[in-house]
PDB file of C-alpha atoms in Angstrom:
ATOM      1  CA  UNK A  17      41.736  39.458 255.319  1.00 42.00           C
ATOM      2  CA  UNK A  18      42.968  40.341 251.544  1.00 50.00           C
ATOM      3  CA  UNK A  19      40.551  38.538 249.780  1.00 54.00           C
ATOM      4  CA  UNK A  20      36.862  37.894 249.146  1.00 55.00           C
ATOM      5  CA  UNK A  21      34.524  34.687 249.383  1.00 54.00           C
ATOM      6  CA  UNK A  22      32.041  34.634 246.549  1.00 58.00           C
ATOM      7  CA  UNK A  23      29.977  31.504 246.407  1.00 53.00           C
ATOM      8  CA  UNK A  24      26.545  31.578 244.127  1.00 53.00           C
ATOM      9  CA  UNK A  25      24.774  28.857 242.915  1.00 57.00           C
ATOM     10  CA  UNK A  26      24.618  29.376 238.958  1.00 60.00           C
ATOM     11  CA  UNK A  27      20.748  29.663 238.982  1.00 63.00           C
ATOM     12  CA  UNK A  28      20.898  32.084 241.423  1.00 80.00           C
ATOM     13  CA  UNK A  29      23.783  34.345 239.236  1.00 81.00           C
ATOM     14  CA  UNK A  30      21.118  34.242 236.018  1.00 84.00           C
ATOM     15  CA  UNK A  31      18.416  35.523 238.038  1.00 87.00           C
ATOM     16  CA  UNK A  32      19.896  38.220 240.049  1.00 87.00           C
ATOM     17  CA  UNK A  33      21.441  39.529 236.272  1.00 84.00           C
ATOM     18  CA  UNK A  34      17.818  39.073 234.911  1.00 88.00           C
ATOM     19  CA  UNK A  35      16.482  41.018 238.122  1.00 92.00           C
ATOM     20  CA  UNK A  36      19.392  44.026 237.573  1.00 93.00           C
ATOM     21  CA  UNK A  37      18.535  44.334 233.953  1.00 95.00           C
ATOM     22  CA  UNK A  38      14.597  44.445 234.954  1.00 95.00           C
ATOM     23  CA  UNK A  39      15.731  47.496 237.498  1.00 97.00           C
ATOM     24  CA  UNK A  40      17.189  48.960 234.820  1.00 98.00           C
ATOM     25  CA  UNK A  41      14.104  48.397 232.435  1.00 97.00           C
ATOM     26  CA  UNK A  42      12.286  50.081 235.023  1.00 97.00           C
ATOM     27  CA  UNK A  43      14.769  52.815 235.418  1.00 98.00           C
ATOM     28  CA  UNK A  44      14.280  53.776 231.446  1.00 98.00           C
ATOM     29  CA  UNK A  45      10.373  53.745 231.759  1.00 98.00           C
ATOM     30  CA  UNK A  46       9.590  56.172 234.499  1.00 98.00           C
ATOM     31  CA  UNK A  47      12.647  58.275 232.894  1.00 98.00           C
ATOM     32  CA  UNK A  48      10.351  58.259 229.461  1.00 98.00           C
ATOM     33  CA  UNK A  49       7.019  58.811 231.604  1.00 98.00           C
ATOM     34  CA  UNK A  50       9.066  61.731 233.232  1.00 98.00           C
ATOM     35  CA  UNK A  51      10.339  63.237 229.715  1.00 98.00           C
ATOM     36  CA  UNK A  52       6.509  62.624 228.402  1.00 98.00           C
ATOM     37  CA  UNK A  53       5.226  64.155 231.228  1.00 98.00           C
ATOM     38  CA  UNK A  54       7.616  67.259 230.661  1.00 98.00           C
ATOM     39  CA  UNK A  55       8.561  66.438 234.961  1.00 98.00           C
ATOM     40  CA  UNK A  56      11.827  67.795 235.241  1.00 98.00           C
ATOM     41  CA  UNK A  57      12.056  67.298 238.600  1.00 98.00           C
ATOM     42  CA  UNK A  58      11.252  63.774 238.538  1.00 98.00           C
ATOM     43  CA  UNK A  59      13.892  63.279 235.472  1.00 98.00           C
ATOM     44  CA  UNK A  60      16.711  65.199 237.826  1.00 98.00           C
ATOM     45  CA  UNK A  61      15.917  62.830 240.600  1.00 98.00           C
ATOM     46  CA  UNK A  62      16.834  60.139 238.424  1.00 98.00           C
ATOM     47  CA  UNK A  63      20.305  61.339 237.618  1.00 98.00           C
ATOM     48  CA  UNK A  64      23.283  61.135 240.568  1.00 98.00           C
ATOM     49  CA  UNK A  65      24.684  64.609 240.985  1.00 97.00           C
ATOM     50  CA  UNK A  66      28.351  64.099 239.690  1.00 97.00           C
ATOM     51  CA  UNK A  67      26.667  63.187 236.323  1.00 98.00           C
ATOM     52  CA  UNK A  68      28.910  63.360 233.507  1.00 98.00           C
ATOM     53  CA  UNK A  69      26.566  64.323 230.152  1.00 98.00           C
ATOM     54  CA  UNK A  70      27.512  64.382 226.703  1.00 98.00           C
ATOM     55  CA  UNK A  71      24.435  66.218 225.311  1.00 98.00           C
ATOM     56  CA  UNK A  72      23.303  65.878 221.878  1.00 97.00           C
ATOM     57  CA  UNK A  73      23.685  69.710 221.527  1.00 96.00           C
ATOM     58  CA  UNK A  74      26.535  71.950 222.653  1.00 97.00           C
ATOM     59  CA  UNK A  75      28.734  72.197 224.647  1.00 97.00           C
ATOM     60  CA  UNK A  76      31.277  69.079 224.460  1.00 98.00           C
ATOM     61  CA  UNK A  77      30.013  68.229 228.233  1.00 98.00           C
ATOM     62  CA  UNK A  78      28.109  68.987 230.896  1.00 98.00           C
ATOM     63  CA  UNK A  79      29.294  68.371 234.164  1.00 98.00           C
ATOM     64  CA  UNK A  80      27.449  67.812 237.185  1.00 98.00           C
ATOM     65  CA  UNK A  81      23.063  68.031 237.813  1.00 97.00           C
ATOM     66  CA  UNK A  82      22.940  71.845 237.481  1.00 98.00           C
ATOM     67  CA  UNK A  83      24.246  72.147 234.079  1.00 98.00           C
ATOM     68  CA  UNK A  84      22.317  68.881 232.903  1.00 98.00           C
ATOM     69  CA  UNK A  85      19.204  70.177 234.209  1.00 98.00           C
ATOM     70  CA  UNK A  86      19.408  73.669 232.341  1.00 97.00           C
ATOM     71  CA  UNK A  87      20.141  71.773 229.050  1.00 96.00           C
ATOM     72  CA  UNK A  88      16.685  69.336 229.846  1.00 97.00           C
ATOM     73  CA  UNK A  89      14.883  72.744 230.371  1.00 97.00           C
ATOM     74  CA  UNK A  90      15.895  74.026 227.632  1.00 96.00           C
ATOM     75  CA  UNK A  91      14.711  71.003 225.578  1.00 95.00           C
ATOM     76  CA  UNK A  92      11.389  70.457 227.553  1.00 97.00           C
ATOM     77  CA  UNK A  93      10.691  74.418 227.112  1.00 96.00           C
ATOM     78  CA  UNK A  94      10.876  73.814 222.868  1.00 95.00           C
ATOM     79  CA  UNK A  95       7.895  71.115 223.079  1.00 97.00           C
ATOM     80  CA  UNK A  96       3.990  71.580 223.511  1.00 96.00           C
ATOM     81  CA  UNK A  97       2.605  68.340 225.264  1.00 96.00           C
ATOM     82  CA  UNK A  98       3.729  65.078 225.606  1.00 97.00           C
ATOM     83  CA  UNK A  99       7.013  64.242 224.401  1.00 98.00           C
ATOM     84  CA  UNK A 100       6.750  60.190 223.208  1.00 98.00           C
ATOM     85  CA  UNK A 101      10.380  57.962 223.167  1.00 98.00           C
ATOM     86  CA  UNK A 102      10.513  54.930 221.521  1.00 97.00           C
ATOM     87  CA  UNK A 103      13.355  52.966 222.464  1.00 98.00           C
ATOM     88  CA  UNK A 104      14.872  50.266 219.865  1.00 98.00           C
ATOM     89  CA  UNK A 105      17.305  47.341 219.708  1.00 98.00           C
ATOM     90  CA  UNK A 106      17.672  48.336 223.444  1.00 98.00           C
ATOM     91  CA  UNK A 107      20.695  46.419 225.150  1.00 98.00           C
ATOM     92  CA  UNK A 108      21.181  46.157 229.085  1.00 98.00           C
ATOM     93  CA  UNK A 109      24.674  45.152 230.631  1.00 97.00           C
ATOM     94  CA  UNK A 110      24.597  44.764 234.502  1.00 97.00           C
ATOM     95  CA  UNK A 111      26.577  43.964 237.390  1.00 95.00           C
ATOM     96  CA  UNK A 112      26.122  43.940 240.878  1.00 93.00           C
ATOM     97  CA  UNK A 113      26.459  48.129 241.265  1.00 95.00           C
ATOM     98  CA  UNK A 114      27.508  49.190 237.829  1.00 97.00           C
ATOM     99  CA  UNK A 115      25.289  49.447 234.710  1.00 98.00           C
ATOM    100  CA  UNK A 116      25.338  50.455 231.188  1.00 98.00           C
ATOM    101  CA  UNK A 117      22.310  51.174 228.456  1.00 98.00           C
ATOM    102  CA  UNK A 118      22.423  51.352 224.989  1.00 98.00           C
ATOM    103  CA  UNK A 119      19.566  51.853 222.452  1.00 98.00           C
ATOM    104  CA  UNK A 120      18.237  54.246 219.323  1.00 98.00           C
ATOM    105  CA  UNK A 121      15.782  56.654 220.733  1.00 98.00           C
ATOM    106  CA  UNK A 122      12.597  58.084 218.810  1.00 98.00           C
ATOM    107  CA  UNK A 123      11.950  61.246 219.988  1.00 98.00           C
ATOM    108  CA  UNK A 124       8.640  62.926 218.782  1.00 98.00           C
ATOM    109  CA  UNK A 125       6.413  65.675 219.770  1.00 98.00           C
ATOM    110  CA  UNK A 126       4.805  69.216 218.739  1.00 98.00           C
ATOM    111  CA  UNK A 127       7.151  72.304 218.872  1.00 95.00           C
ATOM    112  CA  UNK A 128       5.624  74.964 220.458  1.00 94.00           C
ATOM    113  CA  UNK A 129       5.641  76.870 216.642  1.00 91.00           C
ATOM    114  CA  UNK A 130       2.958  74.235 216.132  1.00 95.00           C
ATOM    115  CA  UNK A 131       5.574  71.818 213.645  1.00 95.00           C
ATOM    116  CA  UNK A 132       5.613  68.192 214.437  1.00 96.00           C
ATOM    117  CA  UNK A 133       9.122  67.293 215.270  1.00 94.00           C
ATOM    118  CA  UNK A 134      10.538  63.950 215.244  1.00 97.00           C
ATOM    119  CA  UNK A 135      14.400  62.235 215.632  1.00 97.00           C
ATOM    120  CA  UNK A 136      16.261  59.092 215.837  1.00 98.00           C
ATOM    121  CA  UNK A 137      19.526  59.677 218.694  1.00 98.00           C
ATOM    122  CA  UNK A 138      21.790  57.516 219.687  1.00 98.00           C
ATOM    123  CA  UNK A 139      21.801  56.562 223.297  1.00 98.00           C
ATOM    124  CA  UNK A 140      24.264  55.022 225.855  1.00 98.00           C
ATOM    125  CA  UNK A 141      23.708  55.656 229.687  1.00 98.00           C
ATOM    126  CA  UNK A 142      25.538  54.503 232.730  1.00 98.00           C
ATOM    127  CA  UNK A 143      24.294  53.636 235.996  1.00 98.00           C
ATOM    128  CA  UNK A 144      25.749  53.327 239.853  1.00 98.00           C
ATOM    129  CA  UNK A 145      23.762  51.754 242.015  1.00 97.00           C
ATOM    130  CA  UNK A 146      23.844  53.984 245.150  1.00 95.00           C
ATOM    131  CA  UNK A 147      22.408  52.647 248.606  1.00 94.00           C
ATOM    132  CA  UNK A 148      20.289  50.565 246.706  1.00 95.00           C
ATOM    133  CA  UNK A 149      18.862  52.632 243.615  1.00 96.00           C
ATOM    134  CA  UNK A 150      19.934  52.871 240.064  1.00 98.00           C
ATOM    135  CA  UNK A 151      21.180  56.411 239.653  1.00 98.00           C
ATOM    136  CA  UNK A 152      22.761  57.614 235.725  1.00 98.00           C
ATOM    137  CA  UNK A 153      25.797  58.797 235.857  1.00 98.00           C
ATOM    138  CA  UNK A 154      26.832  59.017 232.447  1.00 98.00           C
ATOM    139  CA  UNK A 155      24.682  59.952 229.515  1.00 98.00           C
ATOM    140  CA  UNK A 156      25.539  60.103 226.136  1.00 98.00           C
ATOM    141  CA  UNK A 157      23.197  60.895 223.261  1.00 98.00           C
ATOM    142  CA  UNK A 158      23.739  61.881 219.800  1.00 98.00           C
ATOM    143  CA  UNK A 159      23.496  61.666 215.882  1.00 98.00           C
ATOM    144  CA  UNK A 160      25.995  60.532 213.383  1.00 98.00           C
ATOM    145  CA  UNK A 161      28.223  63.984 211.591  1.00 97.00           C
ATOM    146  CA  UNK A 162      28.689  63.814 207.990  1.00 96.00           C
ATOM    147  CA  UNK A 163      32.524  65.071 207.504  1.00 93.00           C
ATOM    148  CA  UNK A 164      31.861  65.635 203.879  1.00 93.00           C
ATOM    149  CA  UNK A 165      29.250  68.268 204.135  1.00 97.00           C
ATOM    150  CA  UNK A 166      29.736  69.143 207.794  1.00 97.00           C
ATOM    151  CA  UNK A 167      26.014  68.320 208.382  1.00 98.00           C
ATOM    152  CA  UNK A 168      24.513  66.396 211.365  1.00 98.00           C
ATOM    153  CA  UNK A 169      22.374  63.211 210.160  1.00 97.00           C
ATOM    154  CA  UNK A 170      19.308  64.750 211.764  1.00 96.00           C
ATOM    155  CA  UNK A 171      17.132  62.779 209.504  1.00 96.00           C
ATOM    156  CA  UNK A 172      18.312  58.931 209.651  1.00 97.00           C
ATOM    157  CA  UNK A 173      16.242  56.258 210.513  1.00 97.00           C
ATOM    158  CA  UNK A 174      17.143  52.689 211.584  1.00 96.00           C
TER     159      UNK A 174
ATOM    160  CA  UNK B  11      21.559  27.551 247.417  1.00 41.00           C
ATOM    161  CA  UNK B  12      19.725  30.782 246.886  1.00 50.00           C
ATOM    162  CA  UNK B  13      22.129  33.829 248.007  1.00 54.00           C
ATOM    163  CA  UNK B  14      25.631  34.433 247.665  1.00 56.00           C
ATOM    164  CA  UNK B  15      28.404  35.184 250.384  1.00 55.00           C
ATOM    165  CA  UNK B  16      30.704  38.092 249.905  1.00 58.00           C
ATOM    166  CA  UNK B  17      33.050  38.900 252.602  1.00 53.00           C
ATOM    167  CA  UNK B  18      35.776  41.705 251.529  1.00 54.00           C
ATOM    168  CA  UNK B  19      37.950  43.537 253.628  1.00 58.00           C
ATOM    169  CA  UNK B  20      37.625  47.315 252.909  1.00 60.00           C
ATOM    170  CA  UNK B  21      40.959  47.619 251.667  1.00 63.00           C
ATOM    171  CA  UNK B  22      41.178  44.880 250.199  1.00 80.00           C
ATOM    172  CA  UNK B  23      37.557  45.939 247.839  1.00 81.00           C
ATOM    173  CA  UNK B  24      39.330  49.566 247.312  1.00 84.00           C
ATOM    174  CA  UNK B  25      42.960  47.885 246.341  1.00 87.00           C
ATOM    175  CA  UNK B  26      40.739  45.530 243.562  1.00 87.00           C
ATOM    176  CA  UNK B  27      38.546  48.972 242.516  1.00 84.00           C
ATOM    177  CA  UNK B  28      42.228  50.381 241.852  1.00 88.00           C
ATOM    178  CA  UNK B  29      43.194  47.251 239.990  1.00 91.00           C
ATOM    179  CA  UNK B  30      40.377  47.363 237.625  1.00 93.00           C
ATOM    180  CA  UNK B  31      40.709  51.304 237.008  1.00 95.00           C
ATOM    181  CA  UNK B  32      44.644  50.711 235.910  1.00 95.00           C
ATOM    182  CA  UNK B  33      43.097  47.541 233.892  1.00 97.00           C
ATOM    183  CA  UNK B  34      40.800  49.730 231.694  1.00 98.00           C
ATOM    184  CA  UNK B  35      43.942  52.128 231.475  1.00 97.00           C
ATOM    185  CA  UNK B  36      46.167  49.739 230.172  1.00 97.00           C
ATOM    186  CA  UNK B  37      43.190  49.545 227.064  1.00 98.00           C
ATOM    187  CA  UNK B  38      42.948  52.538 226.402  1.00 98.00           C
ATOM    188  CA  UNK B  39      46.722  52.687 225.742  1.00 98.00           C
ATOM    189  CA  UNK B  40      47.069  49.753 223.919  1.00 98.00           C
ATOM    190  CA  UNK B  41      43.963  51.450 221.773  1.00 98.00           C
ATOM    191  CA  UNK B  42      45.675  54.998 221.496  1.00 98.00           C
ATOM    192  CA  UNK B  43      49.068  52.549 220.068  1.00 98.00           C
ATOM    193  CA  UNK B  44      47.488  50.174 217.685  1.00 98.00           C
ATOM    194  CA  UNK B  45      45.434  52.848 216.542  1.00 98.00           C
ATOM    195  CA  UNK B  46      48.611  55.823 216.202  1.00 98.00           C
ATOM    196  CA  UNK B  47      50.241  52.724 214.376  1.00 98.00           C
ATOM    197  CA  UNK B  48      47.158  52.102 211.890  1.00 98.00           C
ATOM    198  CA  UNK B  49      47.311  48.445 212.992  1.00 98.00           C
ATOM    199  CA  UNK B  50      43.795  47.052 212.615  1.00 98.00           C
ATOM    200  CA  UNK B  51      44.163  43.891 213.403  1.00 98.00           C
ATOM    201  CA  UNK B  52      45.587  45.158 217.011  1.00 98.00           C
ATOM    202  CA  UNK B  53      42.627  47.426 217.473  1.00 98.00           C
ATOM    203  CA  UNK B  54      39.746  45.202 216.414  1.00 98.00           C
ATOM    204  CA  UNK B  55      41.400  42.062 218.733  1.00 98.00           C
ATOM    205  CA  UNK B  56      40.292  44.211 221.935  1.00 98.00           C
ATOM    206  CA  UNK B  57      36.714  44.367 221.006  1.00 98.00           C
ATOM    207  CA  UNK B  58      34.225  41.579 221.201  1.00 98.00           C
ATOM    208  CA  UNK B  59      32.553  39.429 218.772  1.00 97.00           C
ATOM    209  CA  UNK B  60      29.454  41.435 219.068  1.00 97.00           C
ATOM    210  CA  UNK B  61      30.273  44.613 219.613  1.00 98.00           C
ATOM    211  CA  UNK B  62      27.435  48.013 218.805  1.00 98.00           C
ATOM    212  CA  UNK B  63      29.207  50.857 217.700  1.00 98.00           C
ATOM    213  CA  UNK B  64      27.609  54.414 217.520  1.00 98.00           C
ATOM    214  CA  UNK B  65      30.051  56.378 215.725  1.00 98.00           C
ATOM    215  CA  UNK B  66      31.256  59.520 214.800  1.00 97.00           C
ATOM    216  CA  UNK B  67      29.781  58.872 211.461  1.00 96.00           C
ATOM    217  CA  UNK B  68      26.934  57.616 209.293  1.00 97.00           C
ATOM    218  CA  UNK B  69      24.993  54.753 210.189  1.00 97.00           C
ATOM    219  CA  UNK B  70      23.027  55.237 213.303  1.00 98.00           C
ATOM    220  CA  UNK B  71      24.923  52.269 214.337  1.00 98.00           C
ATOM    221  CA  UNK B  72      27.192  49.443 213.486  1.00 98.00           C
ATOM    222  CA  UNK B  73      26.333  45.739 215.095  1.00 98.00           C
ATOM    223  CA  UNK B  74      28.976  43.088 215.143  1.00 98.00           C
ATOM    224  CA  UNK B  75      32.635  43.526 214.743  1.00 97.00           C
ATOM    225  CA  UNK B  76      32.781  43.004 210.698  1.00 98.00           C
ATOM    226  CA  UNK B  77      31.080  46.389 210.243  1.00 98.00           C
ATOM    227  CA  UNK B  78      33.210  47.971 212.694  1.00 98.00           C
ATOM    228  CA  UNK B  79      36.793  46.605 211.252  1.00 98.00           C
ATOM    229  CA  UNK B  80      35.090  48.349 207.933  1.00 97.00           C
ATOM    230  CA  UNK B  81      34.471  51.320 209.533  1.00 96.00           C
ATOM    231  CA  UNK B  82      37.832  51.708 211.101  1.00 97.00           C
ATOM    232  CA  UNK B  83      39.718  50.572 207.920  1.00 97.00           C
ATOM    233  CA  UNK B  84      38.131  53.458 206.062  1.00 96.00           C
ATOM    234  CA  UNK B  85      38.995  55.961 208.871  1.00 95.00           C
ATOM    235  CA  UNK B  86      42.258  55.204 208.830  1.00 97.00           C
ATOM    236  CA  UNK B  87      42.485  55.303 205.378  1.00 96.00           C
ATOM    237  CA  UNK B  88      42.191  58.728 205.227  1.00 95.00           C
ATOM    238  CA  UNK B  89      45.360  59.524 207.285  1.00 97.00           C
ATOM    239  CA  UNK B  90      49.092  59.486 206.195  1.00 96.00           C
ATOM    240  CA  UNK B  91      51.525  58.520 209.302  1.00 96.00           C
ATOM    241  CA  UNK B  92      50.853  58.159 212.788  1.00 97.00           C
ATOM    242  CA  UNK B  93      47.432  59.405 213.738  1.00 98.00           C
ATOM    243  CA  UNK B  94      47.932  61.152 217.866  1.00 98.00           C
ATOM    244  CA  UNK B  95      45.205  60.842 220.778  1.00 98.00           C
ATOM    245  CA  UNK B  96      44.778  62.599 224.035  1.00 97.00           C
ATOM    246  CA  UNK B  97      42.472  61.474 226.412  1.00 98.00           C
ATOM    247  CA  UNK B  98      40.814  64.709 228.525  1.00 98.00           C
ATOM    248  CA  UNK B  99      38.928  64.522 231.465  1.00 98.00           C
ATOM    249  CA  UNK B 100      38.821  60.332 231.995  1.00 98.00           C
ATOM    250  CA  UNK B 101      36.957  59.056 234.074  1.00 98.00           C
ATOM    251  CA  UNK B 102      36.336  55.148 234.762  1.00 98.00           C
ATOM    252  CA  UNK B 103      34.122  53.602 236.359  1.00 97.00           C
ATOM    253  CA  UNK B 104      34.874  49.711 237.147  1.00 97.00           C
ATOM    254  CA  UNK B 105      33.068  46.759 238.284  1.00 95.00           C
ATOM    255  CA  UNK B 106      34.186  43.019 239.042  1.00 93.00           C
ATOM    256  CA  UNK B 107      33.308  42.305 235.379  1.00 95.00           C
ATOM    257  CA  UNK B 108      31.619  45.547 233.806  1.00 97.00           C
ATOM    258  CA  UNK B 109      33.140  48.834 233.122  1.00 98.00           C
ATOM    259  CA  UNK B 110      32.943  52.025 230.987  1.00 98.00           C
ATOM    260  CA  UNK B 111      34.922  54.815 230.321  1.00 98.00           C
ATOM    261  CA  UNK B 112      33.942  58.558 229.463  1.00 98.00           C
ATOM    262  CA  UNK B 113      36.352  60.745 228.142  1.00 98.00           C
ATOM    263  CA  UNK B 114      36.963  64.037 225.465  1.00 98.00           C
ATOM    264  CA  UNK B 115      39.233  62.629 222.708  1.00 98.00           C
ATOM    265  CA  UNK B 116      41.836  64.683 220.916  1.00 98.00           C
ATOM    266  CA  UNK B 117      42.439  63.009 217.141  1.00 98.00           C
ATOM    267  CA  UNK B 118      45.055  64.126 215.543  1.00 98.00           C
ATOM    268  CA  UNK B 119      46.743  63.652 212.366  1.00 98.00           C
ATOM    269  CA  UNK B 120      48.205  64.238 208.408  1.00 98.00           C
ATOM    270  CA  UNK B 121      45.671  63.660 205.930  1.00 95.00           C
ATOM    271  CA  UNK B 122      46.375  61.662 202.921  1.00 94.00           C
ATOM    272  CA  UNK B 123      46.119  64.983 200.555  1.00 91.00           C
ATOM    273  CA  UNK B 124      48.297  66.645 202.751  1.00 95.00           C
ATOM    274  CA  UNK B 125      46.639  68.472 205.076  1.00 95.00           C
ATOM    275  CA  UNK B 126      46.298  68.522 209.033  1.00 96.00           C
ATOM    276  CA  UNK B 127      43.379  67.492 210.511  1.00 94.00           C
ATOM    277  CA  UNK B 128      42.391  67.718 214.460  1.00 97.00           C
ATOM    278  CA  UNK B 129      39.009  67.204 216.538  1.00 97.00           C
ATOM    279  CA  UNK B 130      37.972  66.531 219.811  1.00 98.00           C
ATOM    280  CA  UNK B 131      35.007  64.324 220.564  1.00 98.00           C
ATOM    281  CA  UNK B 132      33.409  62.510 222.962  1.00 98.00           C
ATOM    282  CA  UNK B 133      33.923  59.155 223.777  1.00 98.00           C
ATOM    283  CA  UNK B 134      32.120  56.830 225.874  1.00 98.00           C
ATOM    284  CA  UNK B 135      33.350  52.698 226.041  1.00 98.00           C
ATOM    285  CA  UNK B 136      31.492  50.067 227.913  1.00 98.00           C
ATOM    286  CA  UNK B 137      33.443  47.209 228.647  1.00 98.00           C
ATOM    287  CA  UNK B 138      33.198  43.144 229.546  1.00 98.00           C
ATOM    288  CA  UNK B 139      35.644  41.351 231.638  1.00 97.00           C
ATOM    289  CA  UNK B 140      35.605  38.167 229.444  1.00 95.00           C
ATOM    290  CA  UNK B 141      38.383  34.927 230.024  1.00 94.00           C
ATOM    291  CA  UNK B 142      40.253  37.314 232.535  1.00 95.00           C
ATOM    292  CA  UNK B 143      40.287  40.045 229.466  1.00 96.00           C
ATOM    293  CA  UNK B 144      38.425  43.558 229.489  1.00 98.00           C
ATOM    294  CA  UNK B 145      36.824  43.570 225.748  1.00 98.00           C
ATOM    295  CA  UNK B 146      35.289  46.455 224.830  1.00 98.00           C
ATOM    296  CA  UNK B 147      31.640  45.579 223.505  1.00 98.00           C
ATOM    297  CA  UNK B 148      30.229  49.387 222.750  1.00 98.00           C
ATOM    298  CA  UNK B 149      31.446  52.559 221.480  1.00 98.00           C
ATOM    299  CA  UNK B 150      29.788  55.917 221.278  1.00 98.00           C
ATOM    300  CA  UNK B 151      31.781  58.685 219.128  1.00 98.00           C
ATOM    301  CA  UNK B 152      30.171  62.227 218.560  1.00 98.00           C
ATOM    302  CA  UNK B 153      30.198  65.649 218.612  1.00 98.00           C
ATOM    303  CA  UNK B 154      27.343  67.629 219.305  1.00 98.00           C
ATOM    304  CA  UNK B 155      24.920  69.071 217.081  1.00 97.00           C
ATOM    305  CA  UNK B 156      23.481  72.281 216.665  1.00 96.00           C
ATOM    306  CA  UNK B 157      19.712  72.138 215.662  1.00 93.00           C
ATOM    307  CA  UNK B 158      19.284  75.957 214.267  1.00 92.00           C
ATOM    308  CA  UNK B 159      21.978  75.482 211.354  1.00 97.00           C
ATOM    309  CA  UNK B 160      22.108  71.845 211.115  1.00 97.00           C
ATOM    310  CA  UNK B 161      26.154  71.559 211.415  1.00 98.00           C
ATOM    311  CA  UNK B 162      27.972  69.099 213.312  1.00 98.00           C
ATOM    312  CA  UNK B 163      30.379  71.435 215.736  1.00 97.00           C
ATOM    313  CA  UNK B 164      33.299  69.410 214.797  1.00 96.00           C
ATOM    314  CA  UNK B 165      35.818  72.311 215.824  1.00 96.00           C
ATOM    315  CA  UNK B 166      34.745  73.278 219.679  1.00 97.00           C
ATOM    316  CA  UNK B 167      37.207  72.341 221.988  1.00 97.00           C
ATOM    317  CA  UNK B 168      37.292  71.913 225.785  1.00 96.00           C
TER     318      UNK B 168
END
């Protein structure tokens, strides 16, 4: 057999999408509870482990769990306390096993210095679903570069 | 009718996995030629109506394809003859009618005062299979930042 038989009623199409993008919905709030929570092992579990991550600091990529998880302890290890996200103009596109995310993240907390620190990112992230759970497999998160001045737009806001 | 049937072969699920990858391939080389050529109208026909861009530059992001032509048209503005990409480290992953595509992108080119101008970013493209077409409907250009000096690192390489 060379082909496939796919036969779904239409009503049945719309609510298996609406039921992948809730997965994914639910995917992005434990992830935030995680980050809040400072949980790194609770974020890494989230994550598959040929993840592909284009951090918004250096280097150009990390590839693979280890290397993402040493960048996410490094950024956890700069923050007393909960670390709030605010996702906006959040957009979900599923299939059947492959995912993608894109939104503006608020990021905001207290350094450990004691300064309040707050940014806007840029976020896409893709998904797999692997023997039945979302896992990311792609993140990619960063701010706009200003060629003029060589700057990074730390500072915009949507 | 609740469910759906699918019934696939193995080989036959692996040969269509193989189909899609050297789909999203042919893209990305029709990109890297319309947009070595400077031909806008080429590059903005393979992206959908409603695409959200987060690119390389100021805004956070760019909703619908009007603000992305503008962006593009000012990009390539800047460059005198053909403008050369390299794709590094591509990576695809493909569904029946959702993809994206990770990659580091070597741009390359002759500015219009003269002088030569290369970077590498990171690219990440999420795609819809629409009318039998892949359309790319989000883009995510960067480079990463570095938070002690404020400067985009527009000159590491891979």
């Amino acid at each position: 057999m060379l082909g496939c038989i796919i036969a779904c009623a239409p009503v049945a199409a719309a609510d298996r999408a609406a039921g992948r993008d809730a997965e994914i919905h639910v995917w992005l709030d434990r992830w935030a509870a995680a980050f809040r929570d400072h949980d790194l092992d609770a974020i890494m579990a989230m994550y598959a482990p040929d993840v592909v991550s284009y951090d918004i600091v250096p280097p150009l990529q990390l590839v693979g769990k280890a290397a993402y998880r040493a960048s996410y302890e490094h950024f956890l290890a700069q923050y007393q306390g909960a670390i709030e996200v605010e996702f906006r103009d959040l957009r979900i596109i599923a299939g059947e096993d492959i995912a993608f995310a894109t939104m503006l993240q608020h990021i905001s907390g207290t350094q450990k210095g004691g300064q309040r620190s707050t940014i806007w990112t840029r976020v896409t992230a893709g998904y797999r679903k692997i023997n039945g759970a979302w896992l990311d497999v792609h993140d990619h998160v960063s701010v706009p570069s200003d060629f003029e001045t060589g700057r990074a737009q730390l500072d915009l806001v949507p």
